[in-house]
Amino acid sequence: MMNINDTLTSFAKALKADSFFKNIKIIKPYPYEFYAGEIKQSFVCVGLDEVDVSALELGDDTKYGNVKIKLDIFTPVSNSSYAKDIFLNACRVSQSFNIVSIKAEPLVYSKKSKGFRLDAYFTISDRIDFGGESGE
């Protein structure tokens, strides 16, 4: 059973715990802001992209669904190809989750961050737990 918030936290912690990511910042997403200078270090924003929940059959109270986690992978201009390595290692780390699909967008230059960005999506499928009866 999957709690959406716990799954996001677990995914981010799994990346942080992996030795490949020891020099890469793993952060929560934030509104894009202009940065006074170029990105000097690679970092990854881990956030919720989409949730799709439904009952498996009519009258079934158990909810099943997909949670799509978005990774915004940022790299300095001087090392744009490193985004691919970060993505491939995120794929490797994601194997401990019930991944049903992985998608990566093309690498693009981001004027706002003055670096390169690769957007990656990891869809996890499982029974969904929204918390306690009162939403606790």
Short mmCIF file of C-alpha atoms in Angstrom, two decimals:
data_model
loop_
_atom_site.label_atom_id
_atom_site.label_comp_id
_atom_site.label_asym_id
_atom_site.label_seq_id
_atom_site.Cartn_x
_atom_site.Cartn_y
_atom_site.Cartn_z
CA MET A 1 0.00 0.00 0.00
CA MET A 2 1.35 3.41 -0.95
CA ASN A 3 1.00 6.67 0.97
CA ILE A 4 1.65 9.40 -1.61
CA ASN A 5 3.68 11.71 0.63
CA ASP A 6 5.71 8.83 2.08
CA THR A 7 6.45 7.55 -1.43
CA LEU A 8 7.84 10.94 -2.51
CA THR A 9 9.96 11.14 0.63
CA SER A 10 11.18 7.55 0.21
CA PHE A 11 12.10 8.16 -3.44
CA ALA A 12 14.12 11.28 -2.54
CA LYS A 13 15.80 9.45 0.38
CA ALA A 14 16.70 6.51 -1.88
CA LEU A 15 18.47 8.91 -4.25
CA LYS A 16 20.27 10.65 -1.40
CA ALA A 17 21.41 7.33 0.08
CA ASP A 18 22.97 6.12 -3.17
CA SER A 19 26.72 6.73 -3.49
CA PHE A 20 26.37 8.13 -7.04
CA PHE A 21 24.30 11.04 -5.67
CA LYS A 22 26.64 11.97 -2.80
CA ASN A 23 27.75 15.20 -4.53
CA ILE A 24 24.37 16.01 -6.07
CA LYS A 25 21.83 18.05 -4.13
CA ILE A 26 18.39 16.43 -3.90
CA ILE A 27 15.80 19.13 -3.15
CA LYS A 28 12.06 19.78 -3.14
CA PRO A 29 10.66 21.66 -6.13
CA TYR A 30 10.25 25.41 -5.88
CA PRO A 31 9.00 28.10 -8.27
CA TYR A 32 11.60 28.86 -10.90
CA GLU A 33 13.45 32.04 -10.05
CA PHE A 34 16.16 33.88 -11.90
CA TYR A 35 19.56 33.01 -10.57
CA ALA A 36 22.33 35.61 -10.52
CA GLY A 37 24.98 33.48 -12.18
CA GLU A 38 25.35 30.04 -13.64
CA ILE A 39 24.61 26.79 -11.87
CA LYS A 40 27.90 25.48 -10.48
CA GLN A 41 26.69 22.11 -9.16
CA SER A 42 24.20 19.55 -10.44
CA PHE A 43 20.98 19.13 -8.47
CA VAL A 44 17.71 17.24 -8.69
CA CYS A 45 14.26 18.50 -7.70
CA VAL A 46 11.96 15.64 -6.62
CA GLY A 47 8.25 16.40 -6.72
CA LEU A 48 4.76 15.13 -7.39
CA ASP A 49 3.62 15.44 -10.99
CA GLU A 50 0.35 13.54 -11.24
CA VAL A 51 -1.92 11.16 -9.32
CA ASP A 52 -4.51 8.89 -10.93
CA VAL A 53 -6.67 6.89 -8.50
CA SER A 54 -9.65 4.60 -9.14
CA ALA A 55 -11.42 1.56 -7.72
CA LEU A 56 -10.39 -1.72 -9.29
CA GLU A 57 -14.02 -2.78 -9.64
CA LEU A 58 -17.44 -1.36 -8.88
CA GLY A 59 -18.23 -1.52 -5.15
CA ASP A 60 -14.60 -2.00 -4.16
CA ASP A 61 -13.51 0.49 -1.50
CA THR A 62 -9.83 -0.23 -2.08
CA LYS A 63 -8.28 2.45 -4.28
CA TYR A 64 -5.57 1.65 -6.79
CA GLY A 65 -3.59 4.20 -8.65
CA ASN A 66 -0.53 5.62 -10.24
CA VAL A 67 1.67 8.28 -8.72
CA LYS A 68 3.95 10.07 -11.16
CA ILE A 69 7.09 11.51 -9.60
CA LYS A 70 8.87 14.23 -11.54
CA LEU A 71 12.60 14.77 -11.37
CA ASP A 72 13.94 18.08 -12.68
CA ILE A 73 17.61 17.32 -13.26
CA PHE A 74 19.75 20.46 -13.52
CA THR A 75 23.37 20.51 -14.63
CA PRO A 76 25.90 23.29 -15.27
CA VAL A 77 26.42 24.42 -18.86
CA SER A 78 29.96 23.06 -18.71
CA ASN A 79 28.72 19.53 -17.95
CA SER A 80 25.36 19.14 -19.68
CA SER A 81 25.95 15.48 -20.60
CA TYR A 82 26.05 14.63 -16.89
CA ALA A 83 22.23 14.93 -16.85
CA LYS A 84 22.06 11.62 -18.75
CA ASP A 85 24.23 9.90 -16.11
CA ILE A 86 22.05 11.29 -13.33
CA PHE A 87 18.92 10.05 -15.10
CA LEU A 88 20.33 6.57 -15.69
CA ASN A 89 21.36 6.27 -12.04
CA ALA A 90 17.92 7.47 -10.92
CA CYS A 91 16.48 4.66 -13.07
CA ARG A 92 18.77 2.19 -11.31
CA VAL A 93 17.77 3.44 -7.85
CA SER A 94 14.06 3.39 -8.79
CA GLN A 95 14.12 -0.40 -9.22
CA SER A 96 13.29 -0.81 -5.52
CA PHE A 97 9.90 0.85 -6.20
CA ASN A 98 6.94 -0.61 -8.11
CA ILE A 99 7.76 1.37 -11.28
CA VAL A 100 5.39 0.84 -14.21
CA SER A 101 6.83 3.49 -16.52
CA ILE A 102 9.80 5.82 -16.90
CA LYS A 103 9.95 8.75 -19.29
CA ALA A 104 12.61 11.39 -19.99
CA GLU A 105 12.15 14.60 -21.94
CA PRO A 106 14.94 15.98 -24.14
CA LEU A 107 17.70 17.95 -22.46
CA VAL A 108 17.02 21.70 -22.78
CA TYR A 109 18.84 24.88 -21.88
CA SER A 110 17.04 26.77 -19.11
CA LYS A 111 17.45 30.54 -19.28
CA LYS A 112 15.99 30.92 -15.78
CA SER A 113 18.52 28.64 -14.14
CA LYS A 114 21.32 29.34 -16.64
CA GLY A 115 22.01 25.64 -17.00
CA PHE A 116 20.61 22.53 -18.60
CA ARG A 117 17.47 20.71 -17.44
CA LEU A 118 16.27 17.20 -18.11
CA ASP A 119 12.75 16.35 -16.93
CA ALA A 120 12.21 12.70 -15.97
CA TYR A 121 9.02 10.97 -14.85
CA PHE A 122 8.73 7.80 -12.77
CA THR A 123 5.25 6.26 -12.45
CA ILE A 124 4.63 4.00 -9.46
CA SER A 125 1.50 1.82 -9.28
CA ASP A 126 0.01 0.37 -6.11
CA ARG A 127 -2.91 0.52 -3.70
CA ILE A 128 -3.26 4.09 -2.43
CA ASP A 129 -3.44 5.09 1.22
CA PHE A 130 -4.54 8.67 1.90
CA GLY A 131 -3.98 8.42 5.65
CA GLY A 132 -6.40 7.90 8.54
CA GLU A 133 -10.17 8.26 8.52
CA SER A 134 -9.92 12.00 9.11
CA GLY A 135 -7.04 12.46 6.68
CA GLU A 136 -4.40 12.19 9.39
#
